[in-house]
PDB file of C-alpha atoms in Angstrom:
ATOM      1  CA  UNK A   1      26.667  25.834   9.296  1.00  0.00           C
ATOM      2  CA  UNK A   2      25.265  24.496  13.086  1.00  0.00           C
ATOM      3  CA  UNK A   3      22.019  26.124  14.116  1.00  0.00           C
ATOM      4  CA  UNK A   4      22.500  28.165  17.159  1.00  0.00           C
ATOM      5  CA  UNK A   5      19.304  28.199  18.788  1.00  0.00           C
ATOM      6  CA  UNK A   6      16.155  26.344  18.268  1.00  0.00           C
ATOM      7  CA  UNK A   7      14.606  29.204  16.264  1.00  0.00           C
ATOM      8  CA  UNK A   8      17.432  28.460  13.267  1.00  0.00           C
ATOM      9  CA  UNK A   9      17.399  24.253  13.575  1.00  0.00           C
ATOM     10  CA  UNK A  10      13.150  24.794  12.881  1.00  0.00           C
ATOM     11  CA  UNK A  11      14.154  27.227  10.414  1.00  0.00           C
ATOM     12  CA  UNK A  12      16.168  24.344   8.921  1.00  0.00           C
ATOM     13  CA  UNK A  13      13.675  21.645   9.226  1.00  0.00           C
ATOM     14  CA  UNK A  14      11.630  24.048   7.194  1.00  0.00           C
ATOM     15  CA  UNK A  15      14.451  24.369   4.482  1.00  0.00           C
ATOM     16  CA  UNK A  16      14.430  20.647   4.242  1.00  0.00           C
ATOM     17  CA  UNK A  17      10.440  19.962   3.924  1.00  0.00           C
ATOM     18  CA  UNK A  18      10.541  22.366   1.130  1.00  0.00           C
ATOM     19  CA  UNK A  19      13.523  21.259  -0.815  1.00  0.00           C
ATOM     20  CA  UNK A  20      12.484  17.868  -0.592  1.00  0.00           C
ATOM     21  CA  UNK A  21       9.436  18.967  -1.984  1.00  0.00           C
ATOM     22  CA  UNK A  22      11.163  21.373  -4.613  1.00  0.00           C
ATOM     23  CA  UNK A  23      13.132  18.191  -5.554  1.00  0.00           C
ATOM     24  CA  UNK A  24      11.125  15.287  -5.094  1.00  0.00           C
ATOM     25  CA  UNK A  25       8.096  14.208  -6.967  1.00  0.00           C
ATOM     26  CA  UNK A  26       6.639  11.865  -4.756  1.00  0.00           C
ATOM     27  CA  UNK A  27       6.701  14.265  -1.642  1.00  0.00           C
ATOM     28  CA  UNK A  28       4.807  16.576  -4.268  1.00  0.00           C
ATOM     29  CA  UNK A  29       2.272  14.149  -4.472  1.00  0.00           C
ATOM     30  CA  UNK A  30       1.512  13.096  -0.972  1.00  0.00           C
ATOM     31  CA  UNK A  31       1.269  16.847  -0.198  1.00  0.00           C
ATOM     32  CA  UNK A  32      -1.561  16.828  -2.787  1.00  0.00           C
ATOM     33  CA  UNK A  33      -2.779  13.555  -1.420  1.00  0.00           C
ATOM     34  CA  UNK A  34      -2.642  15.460   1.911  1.00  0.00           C
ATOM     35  CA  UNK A  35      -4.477  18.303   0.798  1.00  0.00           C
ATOM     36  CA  UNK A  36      -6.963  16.142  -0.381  1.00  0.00           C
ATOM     37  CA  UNK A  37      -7.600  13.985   2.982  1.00  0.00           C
ATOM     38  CA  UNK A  38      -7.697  17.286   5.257  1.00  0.00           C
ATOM     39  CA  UNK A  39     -10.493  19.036   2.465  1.00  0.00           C
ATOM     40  CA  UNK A  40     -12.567  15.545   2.935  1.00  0.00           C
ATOM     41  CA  UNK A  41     -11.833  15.766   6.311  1.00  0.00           C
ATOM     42  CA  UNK A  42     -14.145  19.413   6.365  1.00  0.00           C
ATOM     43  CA  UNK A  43     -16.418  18.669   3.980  1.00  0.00           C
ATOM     44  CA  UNK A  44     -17.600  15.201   5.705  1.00  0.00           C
ATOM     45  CA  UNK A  45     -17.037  16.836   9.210  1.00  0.00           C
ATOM     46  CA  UNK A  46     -15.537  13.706  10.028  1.00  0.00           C
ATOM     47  CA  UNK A  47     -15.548  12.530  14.234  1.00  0.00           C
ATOM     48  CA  UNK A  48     -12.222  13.326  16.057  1.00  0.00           C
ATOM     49  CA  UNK A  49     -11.250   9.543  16.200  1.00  0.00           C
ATOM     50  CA  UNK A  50     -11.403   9.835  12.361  1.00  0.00           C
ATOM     51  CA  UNK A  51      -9.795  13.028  12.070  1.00  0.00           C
ATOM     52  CA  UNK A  52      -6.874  10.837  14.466  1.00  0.00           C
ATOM     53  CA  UNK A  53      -6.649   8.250  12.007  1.00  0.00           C
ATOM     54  CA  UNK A  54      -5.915  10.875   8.713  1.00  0.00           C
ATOM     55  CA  UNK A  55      -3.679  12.930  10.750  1.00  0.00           C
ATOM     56  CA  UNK A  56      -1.910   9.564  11.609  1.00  0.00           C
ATOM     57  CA  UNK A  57      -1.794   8.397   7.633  1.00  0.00           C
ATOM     58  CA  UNK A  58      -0.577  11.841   6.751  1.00  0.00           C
ATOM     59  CA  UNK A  59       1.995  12.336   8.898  1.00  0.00           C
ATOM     60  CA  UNK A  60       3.110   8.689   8.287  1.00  0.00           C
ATOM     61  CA  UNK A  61       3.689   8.911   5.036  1.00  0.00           C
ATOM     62  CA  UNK A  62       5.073  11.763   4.952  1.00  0.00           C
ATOM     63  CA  UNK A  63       7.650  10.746   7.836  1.00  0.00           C
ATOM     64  CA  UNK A  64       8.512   7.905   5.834  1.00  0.00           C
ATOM     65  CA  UNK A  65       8.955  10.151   2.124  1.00  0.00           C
ATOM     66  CA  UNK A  66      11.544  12.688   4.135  1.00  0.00           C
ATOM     67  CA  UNK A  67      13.419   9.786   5.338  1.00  0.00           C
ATOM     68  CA  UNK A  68      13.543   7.768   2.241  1.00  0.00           C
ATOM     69  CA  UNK A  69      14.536  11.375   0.413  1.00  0.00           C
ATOM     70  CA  UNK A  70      17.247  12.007   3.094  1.00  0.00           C
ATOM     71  CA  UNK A  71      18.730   7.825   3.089  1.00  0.00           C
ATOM     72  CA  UNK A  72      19.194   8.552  -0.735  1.00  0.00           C
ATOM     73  CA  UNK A  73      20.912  12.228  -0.181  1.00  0.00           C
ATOM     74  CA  UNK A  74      23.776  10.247   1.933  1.00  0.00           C
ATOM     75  CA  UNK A  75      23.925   7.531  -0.091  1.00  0.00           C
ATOM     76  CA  UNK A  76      24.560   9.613  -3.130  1.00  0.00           C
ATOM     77  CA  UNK A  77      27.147  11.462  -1.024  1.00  0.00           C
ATOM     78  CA  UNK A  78      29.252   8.785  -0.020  1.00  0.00           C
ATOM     79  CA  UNK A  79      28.971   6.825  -3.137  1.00  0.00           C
ATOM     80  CA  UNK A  80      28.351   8.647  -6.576  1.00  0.00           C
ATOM     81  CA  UNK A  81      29.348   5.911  -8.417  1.00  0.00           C
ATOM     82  CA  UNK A  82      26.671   3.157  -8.828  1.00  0.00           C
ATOM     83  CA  UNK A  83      27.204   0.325  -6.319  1.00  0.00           C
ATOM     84  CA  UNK A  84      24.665  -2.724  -5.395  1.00  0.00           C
ATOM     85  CA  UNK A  85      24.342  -2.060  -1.574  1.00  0.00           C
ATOM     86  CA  UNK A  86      23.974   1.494  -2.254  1.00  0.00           C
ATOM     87  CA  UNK A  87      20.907   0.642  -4.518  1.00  0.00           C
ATOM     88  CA  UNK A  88      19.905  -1.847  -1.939  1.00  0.00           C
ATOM     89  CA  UNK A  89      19.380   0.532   0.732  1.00  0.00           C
ATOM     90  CA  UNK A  90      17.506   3.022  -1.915  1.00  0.00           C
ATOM     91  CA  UNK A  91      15.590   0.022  -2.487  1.00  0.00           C
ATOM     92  CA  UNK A  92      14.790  -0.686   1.028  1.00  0.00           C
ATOM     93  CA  UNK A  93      14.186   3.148   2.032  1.00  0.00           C
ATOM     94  CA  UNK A  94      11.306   3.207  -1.114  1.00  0.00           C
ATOM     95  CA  UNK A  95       9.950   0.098   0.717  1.00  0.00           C
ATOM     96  CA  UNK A  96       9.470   2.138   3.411  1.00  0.00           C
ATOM     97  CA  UNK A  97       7.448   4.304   1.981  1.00  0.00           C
ATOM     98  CA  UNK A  98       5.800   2.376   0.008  1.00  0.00           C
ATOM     99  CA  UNK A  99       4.337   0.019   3.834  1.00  0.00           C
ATOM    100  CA  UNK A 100       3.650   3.478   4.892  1.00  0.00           C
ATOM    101  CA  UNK A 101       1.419   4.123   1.837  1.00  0.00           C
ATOM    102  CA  UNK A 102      -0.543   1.157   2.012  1.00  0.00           C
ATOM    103  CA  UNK A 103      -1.028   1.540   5.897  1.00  0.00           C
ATOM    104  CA  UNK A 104      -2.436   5.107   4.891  1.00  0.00           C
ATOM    105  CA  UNK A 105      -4.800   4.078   2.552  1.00  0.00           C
ATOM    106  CA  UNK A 106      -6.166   0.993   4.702  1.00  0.00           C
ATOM    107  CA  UNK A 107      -6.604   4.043   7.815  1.00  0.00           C
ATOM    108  CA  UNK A 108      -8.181   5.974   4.855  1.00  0.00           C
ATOM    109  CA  UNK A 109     -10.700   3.587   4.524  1.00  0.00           C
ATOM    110  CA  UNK A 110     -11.639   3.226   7.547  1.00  0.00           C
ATOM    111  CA  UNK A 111     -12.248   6.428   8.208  1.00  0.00           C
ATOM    112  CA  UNK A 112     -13.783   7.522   5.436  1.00  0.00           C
ATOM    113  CA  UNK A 113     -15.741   4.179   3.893  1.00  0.00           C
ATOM    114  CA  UNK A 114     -18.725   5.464   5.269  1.00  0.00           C
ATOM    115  CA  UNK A 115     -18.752   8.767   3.828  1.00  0.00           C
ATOM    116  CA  UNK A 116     -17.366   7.798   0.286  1.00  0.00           C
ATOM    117  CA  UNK A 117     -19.495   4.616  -0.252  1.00  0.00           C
ATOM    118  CA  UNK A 118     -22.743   5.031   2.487  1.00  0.00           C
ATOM    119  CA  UNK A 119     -24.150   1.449   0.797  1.00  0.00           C
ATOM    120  CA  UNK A 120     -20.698  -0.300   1.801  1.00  0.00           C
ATOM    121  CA  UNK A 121     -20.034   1.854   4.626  1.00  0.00           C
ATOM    122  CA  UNK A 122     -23.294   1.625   5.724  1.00  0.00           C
ATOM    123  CA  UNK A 123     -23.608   1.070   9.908  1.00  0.00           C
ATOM    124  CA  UNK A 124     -19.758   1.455   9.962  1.00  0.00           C
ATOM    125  CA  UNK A 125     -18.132   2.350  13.167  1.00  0.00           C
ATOM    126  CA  UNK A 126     -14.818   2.914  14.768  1.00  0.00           C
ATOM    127  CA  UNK A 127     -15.346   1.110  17.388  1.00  0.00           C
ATOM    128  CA  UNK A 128     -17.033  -1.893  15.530  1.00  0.00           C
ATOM    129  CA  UNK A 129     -16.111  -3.973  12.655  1.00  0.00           C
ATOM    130  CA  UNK A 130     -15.545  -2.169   9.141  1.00  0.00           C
ATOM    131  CA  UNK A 131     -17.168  -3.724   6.080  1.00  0.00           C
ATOM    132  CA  UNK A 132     -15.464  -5.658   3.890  1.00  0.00           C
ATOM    133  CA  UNK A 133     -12.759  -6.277   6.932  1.00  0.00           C
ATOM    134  CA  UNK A 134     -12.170  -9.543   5.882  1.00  0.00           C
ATOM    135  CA  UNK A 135     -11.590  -8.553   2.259  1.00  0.00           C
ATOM    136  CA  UNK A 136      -8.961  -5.981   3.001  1.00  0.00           C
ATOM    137  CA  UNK A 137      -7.195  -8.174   5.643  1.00  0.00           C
ATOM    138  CA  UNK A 138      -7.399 -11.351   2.802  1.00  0.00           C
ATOM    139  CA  UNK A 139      -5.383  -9.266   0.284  1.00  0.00           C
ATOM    140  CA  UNK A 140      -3.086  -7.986   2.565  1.00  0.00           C
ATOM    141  CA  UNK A 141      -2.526 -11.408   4.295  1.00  0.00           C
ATOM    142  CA  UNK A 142      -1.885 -12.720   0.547  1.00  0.00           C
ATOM    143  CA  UNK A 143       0.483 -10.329  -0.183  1.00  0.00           C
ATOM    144  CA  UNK A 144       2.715 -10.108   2.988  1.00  0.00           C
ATOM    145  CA  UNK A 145       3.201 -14.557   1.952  1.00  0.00           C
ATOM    146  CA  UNK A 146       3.916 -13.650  -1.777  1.00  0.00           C
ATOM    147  CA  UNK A 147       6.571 -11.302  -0.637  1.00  0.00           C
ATOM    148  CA  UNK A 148       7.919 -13.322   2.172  1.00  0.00           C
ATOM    149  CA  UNK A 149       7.615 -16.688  -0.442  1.00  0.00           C
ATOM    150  CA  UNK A 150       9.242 -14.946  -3.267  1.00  0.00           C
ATOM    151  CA  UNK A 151      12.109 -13.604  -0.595  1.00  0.00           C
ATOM    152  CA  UNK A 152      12.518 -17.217   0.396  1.00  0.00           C
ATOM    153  CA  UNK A 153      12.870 -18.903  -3.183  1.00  0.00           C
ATOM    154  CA  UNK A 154      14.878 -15.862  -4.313  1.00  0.00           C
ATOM    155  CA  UNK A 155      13.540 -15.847  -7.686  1.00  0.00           C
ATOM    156  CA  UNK A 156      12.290 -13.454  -9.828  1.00  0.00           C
ATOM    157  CA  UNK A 157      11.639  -9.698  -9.013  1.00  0.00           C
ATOM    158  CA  UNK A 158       8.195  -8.176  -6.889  1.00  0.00           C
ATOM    159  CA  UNK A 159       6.703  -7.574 -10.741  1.00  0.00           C
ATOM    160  CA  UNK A 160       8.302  -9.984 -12.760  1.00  0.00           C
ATOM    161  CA  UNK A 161       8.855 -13.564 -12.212  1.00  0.00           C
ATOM    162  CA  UNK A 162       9.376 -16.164  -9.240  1.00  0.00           C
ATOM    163  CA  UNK A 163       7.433 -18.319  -7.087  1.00  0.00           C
ATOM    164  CA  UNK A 164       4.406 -18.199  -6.745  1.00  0.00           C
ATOM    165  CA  UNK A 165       2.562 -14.913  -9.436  1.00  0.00           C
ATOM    166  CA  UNK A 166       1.502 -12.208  -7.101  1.00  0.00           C
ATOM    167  CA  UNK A 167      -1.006 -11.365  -9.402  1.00  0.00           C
ATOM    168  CA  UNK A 168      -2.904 -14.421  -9.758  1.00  0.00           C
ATOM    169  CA  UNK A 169      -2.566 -14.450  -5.922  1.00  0.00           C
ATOM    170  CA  UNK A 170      -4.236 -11.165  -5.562  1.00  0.00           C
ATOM    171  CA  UNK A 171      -6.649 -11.687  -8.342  1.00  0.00           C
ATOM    172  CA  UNK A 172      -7.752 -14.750  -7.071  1.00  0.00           C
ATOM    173  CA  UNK A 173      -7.923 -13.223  -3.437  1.00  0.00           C
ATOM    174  CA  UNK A 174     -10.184 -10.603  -4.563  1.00  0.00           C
ATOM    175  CA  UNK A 175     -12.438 -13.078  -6.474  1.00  0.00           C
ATOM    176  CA  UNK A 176     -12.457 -15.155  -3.942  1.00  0.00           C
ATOM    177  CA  UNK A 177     -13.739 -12.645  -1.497  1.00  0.00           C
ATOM    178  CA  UNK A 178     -16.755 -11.103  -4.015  1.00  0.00           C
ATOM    179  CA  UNK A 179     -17.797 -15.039  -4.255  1.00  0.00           C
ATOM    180  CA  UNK A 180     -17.815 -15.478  -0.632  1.00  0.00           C
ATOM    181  CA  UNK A 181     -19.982 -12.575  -0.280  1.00  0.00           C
ATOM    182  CA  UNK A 182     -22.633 -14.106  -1.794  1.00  0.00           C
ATOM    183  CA  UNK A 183     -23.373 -11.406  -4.252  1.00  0.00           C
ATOM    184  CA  UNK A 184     -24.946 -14.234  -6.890  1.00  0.00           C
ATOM    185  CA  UNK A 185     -23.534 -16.478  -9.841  1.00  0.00           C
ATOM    186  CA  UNK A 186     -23.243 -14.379 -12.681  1.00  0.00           C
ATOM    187  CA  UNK A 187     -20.949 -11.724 -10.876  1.00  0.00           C
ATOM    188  CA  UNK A 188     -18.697 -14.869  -8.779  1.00  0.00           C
ATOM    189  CA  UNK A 189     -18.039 -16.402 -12.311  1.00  0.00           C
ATOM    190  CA  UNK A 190     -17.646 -13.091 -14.276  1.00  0.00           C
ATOM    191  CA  UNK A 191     -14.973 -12.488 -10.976  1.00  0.00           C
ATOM    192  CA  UNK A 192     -13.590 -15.737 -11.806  1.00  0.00           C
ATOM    193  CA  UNK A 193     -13.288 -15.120 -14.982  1.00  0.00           C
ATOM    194  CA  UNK A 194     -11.846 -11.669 -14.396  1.00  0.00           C
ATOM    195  CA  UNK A 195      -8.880 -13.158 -12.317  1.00  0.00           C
ATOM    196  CA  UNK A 196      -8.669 -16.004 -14.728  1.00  0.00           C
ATOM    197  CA  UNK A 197      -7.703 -13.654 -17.060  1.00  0.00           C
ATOM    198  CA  UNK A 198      -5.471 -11.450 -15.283  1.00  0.00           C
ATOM    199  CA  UNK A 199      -3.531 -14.808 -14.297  1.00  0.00           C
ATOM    200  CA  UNK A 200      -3.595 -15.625 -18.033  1.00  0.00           C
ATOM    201  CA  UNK A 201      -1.784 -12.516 -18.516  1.00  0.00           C
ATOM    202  CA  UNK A 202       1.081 -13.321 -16.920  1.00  0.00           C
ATOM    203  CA  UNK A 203       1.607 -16.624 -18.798  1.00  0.00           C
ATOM    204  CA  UNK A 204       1.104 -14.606 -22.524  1.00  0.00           C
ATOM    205  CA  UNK A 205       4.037 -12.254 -21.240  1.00  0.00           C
ATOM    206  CA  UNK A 206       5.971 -14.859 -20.406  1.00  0.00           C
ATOM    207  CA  UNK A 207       6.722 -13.266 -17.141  1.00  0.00           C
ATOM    208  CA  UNK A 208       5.200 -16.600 -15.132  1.00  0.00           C
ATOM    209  CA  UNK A 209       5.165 -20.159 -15.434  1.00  0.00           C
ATOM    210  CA  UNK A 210       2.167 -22.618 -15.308  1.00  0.00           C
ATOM    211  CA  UNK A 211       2.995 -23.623 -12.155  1.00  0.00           C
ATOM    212  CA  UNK A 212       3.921 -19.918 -10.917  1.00  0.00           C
ATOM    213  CA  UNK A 213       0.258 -19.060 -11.970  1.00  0.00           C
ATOM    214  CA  UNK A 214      -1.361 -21.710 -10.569  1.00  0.00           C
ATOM    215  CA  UNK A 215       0.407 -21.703  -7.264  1.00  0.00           C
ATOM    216  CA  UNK A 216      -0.231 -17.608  -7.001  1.00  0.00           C
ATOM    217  CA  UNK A 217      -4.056 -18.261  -7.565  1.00  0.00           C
ATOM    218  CA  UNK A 218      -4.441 -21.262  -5.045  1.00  0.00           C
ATOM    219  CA  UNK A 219      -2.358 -19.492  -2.151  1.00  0.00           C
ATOM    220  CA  UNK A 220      -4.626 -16.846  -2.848  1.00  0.00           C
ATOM    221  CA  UNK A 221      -7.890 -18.393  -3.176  1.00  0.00           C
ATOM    222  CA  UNK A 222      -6.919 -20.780  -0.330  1.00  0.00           C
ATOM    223  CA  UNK A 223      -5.744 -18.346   2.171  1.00  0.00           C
ATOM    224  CA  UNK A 224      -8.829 -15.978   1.828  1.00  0.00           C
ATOM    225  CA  UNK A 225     -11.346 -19.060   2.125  1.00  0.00           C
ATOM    226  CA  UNK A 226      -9.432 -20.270   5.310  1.00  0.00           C
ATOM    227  CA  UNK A 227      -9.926 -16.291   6.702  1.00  0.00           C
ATOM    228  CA  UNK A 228     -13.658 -16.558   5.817  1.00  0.00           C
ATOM    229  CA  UNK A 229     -14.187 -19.584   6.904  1.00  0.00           C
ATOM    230  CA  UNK A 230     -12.078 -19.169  10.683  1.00  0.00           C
ATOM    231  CA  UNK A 231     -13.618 -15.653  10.777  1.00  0.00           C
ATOM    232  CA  UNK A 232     -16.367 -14.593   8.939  1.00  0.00           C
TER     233      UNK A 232
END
């Protein structure tokens, strides 16, 4: 039935927060996850510009879980019966959510670095450069050109296969941030080795292929030292 006045639409954008909660696991969890943010929020007494930035990650995600839940409601109306496109746009709508999530948890950081880890945190500020900036913006750069390589060579899935290994990309992203940072050579080669391994991996499951791995752990390697080296 149409609402008739705006007391009776909110009371139906009520109905459909809580049955896509009722009904969907995910929005369960980033309620929890919400719960969580807002109870570190008190307990830090974070600044208002922080508070901003959680409120912003919050509602974000959870704007992005009630319109992935309602794109899959239609799209199971108007075609029960499994079709490609349908599962495309499912697939699209979880991507969604899924840029929304990582956005949170970067705006999480931010805010909260300095609270959670005070050594790495330590001198942080809103309005200044975060540690480990160049870390965080390394990975992400690394994996924004595995997904837009692996779109282009349309091979493979995001977890399994094609050109280049996302995991030896990120592995060797990550390593190659720790050895930047100059933290001494017995932790840059037991990070080496660490992404060595996790590359490795890929190749005993047979889900990459030498030159998959390889090309995954230069373009991630490379890219990070070229970030360092422009901005660090």
């Amino acid at each position: 039935m149409k609402p008739s006045g705006w007391i009776q639409s909110v009371n139906c954008a009520i109905e459909g927060i809580i049955w896509a909660a009722r009904s969907q696991r995910h929005m369960r969890y980033h309620f929890v996850a919400a719960l969580v943010l807002l109870f570190l929020a008190l307990f830090f007494q974070v600044t208002a510009l922080e508070f901003i930035l959680l409120a912003f990650a919050v509602t974000l995600v959870l704007f992005a879980e009630m319109i992935n839940t309602a794109l899959e409601v239609f799209v199971d109306l108007v075609s029960p019966q499994y079709h490609p496109l349908a599962g495309r746009v499912k697939d699209v709508a979880a991507g969604a959510v899924l840029i929304a999530s990582i956005g949170a948890v970067v705006m999480g950081y931010l805010a909260l670095s300095h609270y959670l880890f005070p050594v790495l945190g330590q001198g942080l500020s809103l309005l200044g450069h975060p540690p480990g900036e160049l870390a965080v913006v390394s990975v992400l750069v690394v994996t924004i050109l595995v997904v837009l390589l692996k779109a282009l060579l349309g091979k493979g899935t995001p977890l399994h296969g094609g050109m280049p290994s996302g995991h030896a990309a990120i592995s060797f992203s990550i390593a190659t941030s720790i050895v930047l940072a100059q933290v001494g050579p017995v932790i840059a080669l037991l990070t080496l080795g660490l992404a060595v391994m996790v590359s490795q991996s890929r190749l005993l499951l047979k889900i990459h292929t030498l030159r998959e791995v390889v090309a995954g752990a230069l373009l991630g390697a490379g890219v990070t030292w070229l970030l360092f080296w422009l901005f660090a």
